[in-house]
Short mmCIF file of C-alpha atoms and ligand atoms in Angstrom, two decimals:
data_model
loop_
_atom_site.label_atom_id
_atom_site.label_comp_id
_atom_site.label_asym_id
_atom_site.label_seq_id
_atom_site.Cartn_x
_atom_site.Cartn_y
_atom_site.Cartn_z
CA UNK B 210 117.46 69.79 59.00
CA UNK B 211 114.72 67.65 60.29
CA UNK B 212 116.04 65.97 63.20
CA UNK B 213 117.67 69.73 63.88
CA UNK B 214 114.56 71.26 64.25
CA UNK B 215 113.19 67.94 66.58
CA UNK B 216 115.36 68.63 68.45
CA UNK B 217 114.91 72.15 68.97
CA UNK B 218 111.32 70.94 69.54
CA UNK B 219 112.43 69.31 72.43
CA UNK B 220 115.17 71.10 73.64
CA UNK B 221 112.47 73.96 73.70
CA UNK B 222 110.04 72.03 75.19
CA UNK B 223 112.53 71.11 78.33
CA UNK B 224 113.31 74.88 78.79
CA UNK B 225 109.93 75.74 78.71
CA UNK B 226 108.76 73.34 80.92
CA UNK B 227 111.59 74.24 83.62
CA UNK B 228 110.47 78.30 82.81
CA UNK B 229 107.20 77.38 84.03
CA UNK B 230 107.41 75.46 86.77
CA UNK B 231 110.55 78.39 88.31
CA UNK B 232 107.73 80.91 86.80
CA UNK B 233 105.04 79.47 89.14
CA UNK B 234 107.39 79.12 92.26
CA UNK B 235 107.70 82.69 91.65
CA UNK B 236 104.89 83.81 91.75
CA UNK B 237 103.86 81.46 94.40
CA UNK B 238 106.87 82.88 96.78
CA UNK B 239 105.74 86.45 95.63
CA UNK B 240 102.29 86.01 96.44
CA UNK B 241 103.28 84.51 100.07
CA UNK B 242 105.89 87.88 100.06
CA UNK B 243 102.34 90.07 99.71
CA UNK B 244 100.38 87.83 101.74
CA UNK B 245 102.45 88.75 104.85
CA UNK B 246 101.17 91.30 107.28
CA UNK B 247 103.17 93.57 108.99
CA UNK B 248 102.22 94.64 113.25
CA UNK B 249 103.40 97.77 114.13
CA UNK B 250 103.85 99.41 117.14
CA UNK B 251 104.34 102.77 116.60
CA UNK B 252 104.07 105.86 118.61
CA UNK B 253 101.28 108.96 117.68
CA UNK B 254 103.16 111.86 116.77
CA UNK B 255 102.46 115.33 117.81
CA UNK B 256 100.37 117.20 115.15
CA UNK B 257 101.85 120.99 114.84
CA UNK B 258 99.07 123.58 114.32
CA UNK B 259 101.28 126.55 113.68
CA UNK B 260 101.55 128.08 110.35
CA UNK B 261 105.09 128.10 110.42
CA UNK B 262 105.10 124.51 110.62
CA UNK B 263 102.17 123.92 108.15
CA UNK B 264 104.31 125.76 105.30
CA UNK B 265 107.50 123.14 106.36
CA UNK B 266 105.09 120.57 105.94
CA UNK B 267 104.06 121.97 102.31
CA UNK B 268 107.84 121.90 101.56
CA UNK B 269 108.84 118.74 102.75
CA UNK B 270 105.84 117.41 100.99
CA UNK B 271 107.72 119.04 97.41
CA UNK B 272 111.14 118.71 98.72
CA UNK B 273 110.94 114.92 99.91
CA UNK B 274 108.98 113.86 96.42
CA UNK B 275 105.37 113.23 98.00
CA UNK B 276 104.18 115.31 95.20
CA UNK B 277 105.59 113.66 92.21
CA UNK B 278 103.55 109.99 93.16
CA UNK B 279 100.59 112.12 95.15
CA UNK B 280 100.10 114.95 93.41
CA UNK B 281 100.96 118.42 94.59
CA UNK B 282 97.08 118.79 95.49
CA UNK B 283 97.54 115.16 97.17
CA UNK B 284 94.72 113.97 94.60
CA UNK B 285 97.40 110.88 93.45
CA UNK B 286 98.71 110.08 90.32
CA UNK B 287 99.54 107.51 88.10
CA UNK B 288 103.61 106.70 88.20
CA UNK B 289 103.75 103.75 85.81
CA UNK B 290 100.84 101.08 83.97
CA UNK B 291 103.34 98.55 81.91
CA UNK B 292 104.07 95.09 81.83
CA UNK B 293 105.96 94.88 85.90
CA UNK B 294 103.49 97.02 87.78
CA UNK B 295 100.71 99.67 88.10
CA UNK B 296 102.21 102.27 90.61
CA UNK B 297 99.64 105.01 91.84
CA UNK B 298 100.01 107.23 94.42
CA UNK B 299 97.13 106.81 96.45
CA UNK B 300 94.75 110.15 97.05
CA UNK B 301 95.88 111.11 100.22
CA UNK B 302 92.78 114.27 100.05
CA UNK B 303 90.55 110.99 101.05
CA UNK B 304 92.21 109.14 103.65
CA UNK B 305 89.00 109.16 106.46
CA UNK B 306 88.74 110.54 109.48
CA UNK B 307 90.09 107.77 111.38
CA UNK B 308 93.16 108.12 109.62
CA UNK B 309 95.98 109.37 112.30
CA UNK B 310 99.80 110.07 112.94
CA UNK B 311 100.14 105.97 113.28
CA UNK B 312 98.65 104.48 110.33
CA UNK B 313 100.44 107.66 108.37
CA UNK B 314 103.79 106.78 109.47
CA UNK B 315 102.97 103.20 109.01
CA UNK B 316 102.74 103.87 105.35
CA UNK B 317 105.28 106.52 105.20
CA UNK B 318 108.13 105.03 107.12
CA UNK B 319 107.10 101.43 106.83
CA UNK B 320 105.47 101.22 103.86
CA UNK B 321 102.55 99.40 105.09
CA UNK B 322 98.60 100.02 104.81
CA UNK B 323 96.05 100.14 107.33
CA UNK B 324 95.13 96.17 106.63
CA UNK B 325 98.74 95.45 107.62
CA UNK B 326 100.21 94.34 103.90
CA UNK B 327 103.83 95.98 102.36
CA UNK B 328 102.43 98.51 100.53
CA UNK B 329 103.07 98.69 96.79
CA UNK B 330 106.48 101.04 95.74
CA UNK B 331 105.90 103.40 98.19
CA UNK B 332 109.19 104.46 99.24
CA UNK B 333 109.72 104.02 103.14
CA UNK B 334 112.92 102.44 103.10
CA UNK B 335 113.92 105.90 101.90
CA UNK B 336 111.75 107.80 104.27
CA UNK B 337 112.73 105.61 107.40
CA UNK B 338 115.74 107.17 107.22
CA UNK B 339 115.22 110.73 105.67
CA UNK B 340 112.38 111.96 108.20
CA UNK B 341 112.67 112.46 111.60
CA UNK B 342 109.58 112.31 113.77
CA UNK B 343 108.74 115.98 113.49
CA UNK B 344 108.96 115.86 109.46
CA UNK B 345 106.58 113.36 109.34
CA UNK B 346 104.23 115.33 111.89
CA UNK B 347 104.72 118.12 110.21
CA UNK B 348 104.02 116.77 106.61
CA UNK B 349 100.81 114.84 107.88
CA UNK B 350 99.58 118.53 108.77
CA UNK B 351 100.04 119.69 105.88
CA UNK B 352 98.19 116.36 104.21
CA UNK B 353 95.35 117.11 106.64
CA UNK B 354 94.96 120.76 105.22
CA UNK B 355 94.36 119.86 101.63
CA UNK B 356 90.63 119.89 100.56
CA UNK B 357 89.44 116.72 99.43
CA UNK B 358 89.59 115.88 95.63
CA UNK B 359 87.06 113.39 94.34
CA UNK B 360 89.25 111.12 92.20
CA UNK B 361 88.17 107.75 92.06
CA UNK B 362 91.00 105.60 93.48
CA UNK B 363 93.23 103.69 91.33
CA UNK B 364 94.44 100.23 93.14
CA UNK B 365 97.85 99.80 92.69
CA UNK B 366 99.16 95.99 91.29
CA UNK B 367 102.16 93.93 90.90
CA UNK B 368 101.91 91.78 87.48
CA UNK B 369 103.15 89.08 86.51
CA UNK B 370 106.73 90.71 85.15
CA UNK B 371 107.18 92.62 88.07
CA UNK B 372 106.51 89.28 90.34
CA UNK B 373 109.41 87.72 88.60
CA UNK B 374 111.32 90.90 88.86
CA UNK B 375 110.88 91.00 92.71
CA UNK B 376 111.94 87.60 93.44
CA UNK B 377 114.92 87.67 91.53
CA UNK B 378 115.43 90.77 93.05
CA UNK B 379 115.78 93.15 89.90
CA UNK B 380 113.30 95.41 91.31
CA UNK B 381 111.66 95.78 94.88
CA UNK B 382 107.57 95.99 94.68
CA UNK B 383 107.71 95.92 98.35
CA UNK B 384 109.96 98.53 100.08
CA UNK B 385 108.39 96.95 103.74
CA UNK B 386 110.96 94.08 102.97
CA UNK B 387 113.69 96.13 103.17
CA UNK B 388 113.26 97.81 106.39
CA UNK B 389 113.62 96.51 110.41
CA UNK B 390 110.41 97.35 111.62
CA UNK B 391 111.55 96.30 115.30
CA UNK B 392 114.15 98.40 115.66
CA UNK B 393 113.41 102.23 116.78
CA UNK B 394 113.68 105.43 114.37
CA UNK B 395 117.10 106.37 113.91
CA UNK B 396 117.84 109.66 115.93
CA UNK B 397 116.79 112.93 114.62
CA UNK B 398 119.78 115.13 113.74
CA UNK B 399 119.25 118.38 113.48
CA UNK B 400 119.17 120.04 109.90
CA UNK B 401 122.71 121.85 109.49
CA UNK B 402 124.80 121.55 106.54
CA UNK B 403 127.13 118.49 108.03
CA UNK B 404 128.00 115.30 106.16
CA UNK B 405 125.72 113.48 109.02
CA UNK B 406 122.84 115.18 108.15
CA UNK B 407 123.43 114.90 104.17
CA UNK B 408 123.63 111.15 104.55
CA UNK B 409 120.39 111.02 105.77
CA UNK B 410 118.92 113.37 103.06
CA UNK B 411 120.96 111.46 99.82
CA UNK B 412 118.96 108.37 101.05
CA UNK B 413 116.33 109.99 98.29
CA UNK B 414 119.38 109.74 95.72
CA UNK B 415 120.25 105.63 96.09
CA UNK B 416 117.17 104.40 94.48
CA UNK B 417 118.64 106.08 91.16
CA UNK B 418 122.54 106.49 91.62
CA UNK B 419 123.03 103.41 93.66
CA UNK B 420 123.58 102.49 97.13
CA UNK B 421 127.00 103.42 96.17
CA UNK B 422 126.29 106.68 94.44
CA UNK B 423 128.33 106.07 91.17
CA UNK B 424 124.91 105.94 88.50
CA UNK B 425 124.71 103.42 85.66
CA UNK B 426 122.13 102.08 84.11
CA UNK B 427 118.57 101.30 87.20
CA UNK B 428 118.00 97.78 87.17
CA UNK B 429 114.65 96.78 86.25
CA UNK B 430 114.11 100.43 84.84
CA UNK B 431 112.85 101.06 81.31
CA UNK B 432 115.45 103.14 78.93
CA UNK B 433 113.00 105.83 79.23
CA UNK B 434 113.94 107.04 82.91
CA UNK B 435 118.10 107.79 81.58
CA UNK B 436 121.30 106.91 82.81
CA UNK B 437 121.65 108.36 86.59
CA UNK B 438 125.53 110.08 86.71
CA UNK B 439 128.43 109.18 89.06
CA UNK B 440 128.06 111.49 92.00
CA UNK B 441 130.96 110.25 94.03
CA UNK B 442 134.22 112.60 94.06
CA UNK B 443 135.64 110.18 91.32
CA UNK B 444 137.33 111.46 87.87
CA UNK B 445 134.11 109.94 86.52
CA UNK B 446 131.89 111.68 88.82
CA UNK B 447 131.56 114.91 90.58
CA UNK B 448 135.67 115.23 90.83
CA UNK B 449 136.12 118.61 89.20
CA UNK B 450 132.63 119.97 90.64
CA UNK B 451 132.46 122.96 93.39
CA UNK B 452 129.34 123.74 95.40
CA UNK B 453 128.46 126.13 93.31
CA UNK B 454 128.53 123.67 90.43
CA UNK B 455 126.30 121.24 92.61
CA UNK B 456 123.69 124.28 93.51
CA UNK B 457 122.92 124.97 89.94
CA UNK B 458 122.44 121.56 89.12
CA UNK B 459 119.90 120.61 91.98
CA UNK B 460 118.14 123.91 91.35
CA UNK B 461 118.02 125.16 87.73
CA UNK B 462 118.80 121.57 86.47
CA UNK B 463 121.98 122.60 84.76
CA UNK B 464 125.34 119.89 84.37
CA UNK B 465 128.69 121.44 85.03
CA UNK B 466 129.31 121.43 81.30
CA UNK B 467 125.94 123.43 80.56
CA UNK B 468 123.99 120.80 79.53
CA UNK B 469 120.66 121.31 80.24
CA UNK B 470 119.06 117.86 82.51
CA UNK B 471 115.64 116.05 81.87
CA UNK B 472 113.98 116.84 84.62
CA UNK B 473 111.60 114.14 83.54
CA UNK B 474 114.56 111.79 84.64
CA UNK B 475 116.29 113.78 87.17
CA UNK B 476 113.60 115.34 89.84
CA UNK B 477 115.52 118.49 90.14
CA UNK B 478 112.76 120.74 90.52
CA UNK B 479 111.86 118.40 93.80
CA UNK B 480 115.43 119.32 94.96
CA UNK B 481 115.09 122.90 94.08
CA UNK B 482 113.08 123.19 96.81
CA UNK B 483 115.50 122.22 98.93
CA UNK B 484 117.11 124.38 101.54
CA UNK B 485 120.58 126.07 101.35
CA UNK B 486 121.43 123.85 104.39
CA UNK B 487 119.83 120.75 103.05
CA UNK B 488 121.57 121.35 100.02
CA UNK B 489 125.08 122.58 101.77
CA UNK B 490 124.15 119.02 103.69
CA UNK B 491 124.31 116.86 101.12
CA UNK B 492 127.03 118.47 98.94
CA UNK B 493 129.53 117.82 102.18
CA UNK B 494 128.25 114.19 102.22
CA UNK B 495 128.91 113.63 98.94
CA UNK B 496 132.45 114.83 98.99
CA UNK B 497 132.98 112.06 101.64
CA UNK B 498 131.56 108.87 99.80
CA UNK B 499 134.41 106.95 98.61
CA UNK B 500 135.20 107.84 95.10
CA UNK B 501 133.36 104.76 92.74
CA UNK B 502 133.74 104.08 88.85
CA UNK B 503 130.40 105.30 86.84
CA UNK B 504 128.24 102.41 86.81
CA UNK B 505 129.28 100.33 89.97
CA UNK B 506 125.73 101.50 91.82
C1 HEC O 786 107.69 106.74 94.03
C2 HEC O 786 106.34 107.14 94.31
C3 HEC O 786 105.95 107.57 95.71
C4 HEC O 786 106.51 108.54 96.50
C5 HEC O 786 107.74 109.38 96.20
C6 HEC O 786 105.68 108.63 97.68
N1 HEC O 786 104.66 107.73 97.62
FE1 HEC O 786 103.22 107.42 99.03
N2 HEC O 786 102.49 105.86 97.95
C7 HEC O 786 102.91 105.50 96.68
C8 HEC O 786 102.09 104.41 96.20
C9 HEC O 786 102.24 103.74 94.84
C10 HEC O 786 101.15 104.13 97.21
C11 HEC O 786 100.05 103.07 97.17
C12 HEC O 786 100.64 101.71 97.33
C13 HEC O 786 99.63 100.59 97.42
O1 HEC O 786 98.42 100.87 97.28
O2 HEC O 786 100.04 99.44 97.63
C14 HEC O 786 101.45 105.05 98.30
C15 HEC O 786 100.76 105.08 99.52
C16 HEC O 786 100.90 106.07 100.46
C17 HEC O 786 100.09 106.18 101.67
C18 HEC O 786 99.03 105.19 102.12
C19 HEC O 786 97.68 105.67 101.65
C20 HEC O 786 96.57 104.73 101.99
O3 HEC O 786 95.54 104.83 101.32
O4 HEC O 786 96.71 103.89 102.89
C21 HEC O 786 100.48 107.32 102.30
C22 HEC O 786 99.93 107.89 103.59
C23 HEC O 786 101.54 107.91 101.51
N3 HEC O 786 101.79 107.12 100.42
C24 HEC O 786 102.19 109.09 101.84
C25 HEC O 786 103.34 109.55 101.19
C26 HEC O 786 104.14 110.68 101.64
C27 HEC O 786 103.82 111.56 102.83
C28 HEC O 786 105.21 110.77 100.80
C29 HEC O 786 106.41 111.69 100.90
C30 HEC O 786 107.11 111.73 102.18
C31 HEC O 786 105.06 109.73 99.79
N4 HEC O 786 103.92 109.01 100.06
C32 HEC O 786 105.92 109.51 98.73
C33 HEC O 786 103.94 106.05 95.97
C34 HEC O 786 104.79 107.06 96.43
C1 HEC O 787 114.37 109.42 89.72
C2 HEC O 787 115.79 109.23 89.57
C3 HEC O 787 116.75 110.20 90.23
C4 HEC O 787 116.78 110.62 91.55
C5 HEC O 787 115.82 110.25 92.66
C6 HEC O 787 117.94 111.46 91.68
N1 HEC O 787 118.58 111.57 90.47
FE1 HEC O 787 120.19 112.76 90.07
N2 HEC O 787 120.14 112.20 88.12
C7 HEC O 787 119.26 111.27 87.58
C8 HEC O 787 119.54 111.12 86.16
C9 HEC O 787 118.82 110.19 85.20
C10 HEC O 787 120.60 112.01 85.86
C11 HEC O 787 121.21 112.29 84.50
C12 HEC O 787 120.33 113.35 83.90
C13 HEC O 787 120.70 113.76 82.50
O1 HEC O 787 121.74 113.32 82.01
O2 HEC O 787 119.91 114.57 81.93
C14 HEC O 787 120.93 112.66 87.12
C15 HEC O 787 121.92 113.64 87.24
C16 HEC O 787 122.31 114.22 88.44
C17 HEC O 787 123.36 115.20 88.58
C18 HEC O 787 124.20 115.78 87.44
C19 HEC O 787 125.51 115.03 87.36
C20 HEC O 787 126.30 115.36 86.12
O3 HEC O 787 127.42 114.83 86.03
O4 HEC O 787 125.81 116.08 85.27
C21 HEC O 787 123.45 115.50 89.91
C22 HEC O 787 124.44 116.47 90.57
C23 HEC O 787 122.47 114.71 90.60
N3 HEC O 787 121.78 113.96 89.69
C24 HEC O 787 122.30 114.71 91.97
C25 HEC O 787 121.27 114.02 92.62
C26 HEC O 787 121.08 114.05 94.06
C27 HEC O 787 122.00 114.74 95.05
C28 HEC O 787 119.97 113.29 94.32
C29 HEC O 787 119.30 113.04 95.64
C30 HEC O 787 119.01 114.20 96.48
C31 HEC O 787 119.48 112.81 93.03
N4 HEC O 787 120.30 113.26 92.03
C32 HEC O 787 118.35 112.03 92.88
C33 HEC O 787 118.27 110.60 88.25
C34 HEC O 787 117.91 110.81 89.57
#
């Protein structure tokens, strides 16, 4: 029992001696990883004044999600303060007058901050592809029109958890990483309710269903956020589903079989403010994905 339990002693020792040492490489790599600084060269954008295109702006802000991590009065918000990270979406009602088009789209389609560094969960890889030059334009007008809200900021952090989680690549802190900053915008395409234009819009469902679309289980993601479903046209998936099927469930958050969704898991009021052709879009993308078993991401 003795020498059992000495040699537990050491046997744990070892292992935590090795945890430590890969612990500190970790963090050491992650640091470097948030040390770098991205340059930019990015083009101004063209700043509508219309109120036609101010009121796209205010729906693309909804639509897109800007509102869930911002705020729908762009004051920010808290999105998560556990163990990984805290995640708040910064108060866009203060940004300074300086602020313009470039450093906007730096953050928004880059996902880095004026000083040059990845900014913190801020979804650009998504938004690189979504939004087309215009959207952005159009949603920075809208930003502009908001009346500032005096909320102290609230710095966003990667802890130690989430350090470990980004370097073994459970979870990405730092969405920058992900994207080729040389390489120009993809083409706009014009909204219409094609498969090409879909696959541009689902890019805002991969970060839950999977790059592949077929849900399971979000790495990295406490139990709390659900299980996100199979939407590929697989017998596990949205086989059996018609558009109709899909509309109800993006808009009034309802599953083919009547069960009613947590919209605390599944955004669908965001989507609800999609269009019919942004919706039409995506439903004709989806049928195209290849079919997946639930759970392969
Ligand atoms: C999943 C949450 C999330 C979503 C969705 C999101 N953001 Fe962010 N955003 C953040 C976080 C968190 C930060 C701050 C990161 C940091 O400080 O490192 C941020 C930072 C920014 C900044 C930089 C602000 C500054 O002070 O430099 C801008 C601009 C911005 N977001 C605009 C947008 C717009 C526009 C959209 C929608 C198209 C959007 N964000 C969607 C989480 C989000
Ligand atoms: C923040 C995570 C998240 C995002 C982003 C998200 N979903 Fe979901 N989705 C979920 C979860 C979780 C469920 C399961 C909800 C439940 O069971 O209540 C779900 C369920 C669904 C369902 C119902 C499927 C069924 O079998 O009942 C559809 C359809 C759907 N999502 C489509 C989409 C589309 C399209 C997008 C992108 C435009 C998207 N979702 C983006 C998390 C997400």
């Amino acid at each position: 029992m003795k020498r059992w339990g000495k040699r537990l002693a050491i046997g744990l020792g070892v292992l935590l001696g090795l945890g430590a040492i890969a612990l500190g490489i970790t963090v050491a790599i992650s640091h470097s990883l948030q040390g770098e600084t991205y340059v930019l060269a990015l083009d101004e954008l063209q700043v509508p004044t219309d109120p036609a295109a101010l009121a796209e702006g205010e729906r693309l802000y909804a639509s897109r999600g800007c509102a869930e991590c911002h705020g729908a009065d762009g004051s920010g918000a808290v999105i998560m303060d556990g163990p990984p990270a805290r995640v708040a979406g910064s108060n866009l009602t203060r940004l300074g007058a300086d602020y313009d088009t470039v450093a906007f789209d730096a953050a928004v389609r880059h996902g880095v901050g004026t000083d040059g560094r990845p900014l913190i969960f801020m979804p650009a890889h998504e938004y690189y592809v979504a939004l087309s030059d215009a959207d952005v334009a159009k949603i920075f007008a809208h930003v502009r029109s908001l009346p500032e809200v005096a909320e102290p900021a609230v710095p966003s952090e990667v802890r130690l958890l989430g350090r470990v989680l980004h370097v073994t690549g459970a979870m990405h802190m730092f969405p920058a990483e992900l994207i080729d900053h040389e390489a120009p915008h993809p083409d706009a395409i014009e909204p219409a309710p094609t498969a090409a234009y879909g696959e541009r819009l689902a890019a805002a469902c991969t970060g839950c269903h999977g790059e592949g679309f077929s849900g399971g289980p979000i790495p990295g993601a406490p139990p709390e956020l659900g299980t996100p479903k199979n939407l590929t046209p697989h017998a596990s998936g949205l086989a059996e589903w018609d558009r109709d099927d899909f509309f109800v469930a993006m808009r009034d958050g309802r599953s083919r079989d009547g069960a009613a969704m947590n919209a605390e898991q599944m955004p669908y009021p965001v989507f609800a403010r999609m269009t019919d052709v942004e919706l039409d879009a995506l439903w004709s993308y989806l049928q195209d994905v290849p079919p997946r078993p639930f759970g392969e991401r």
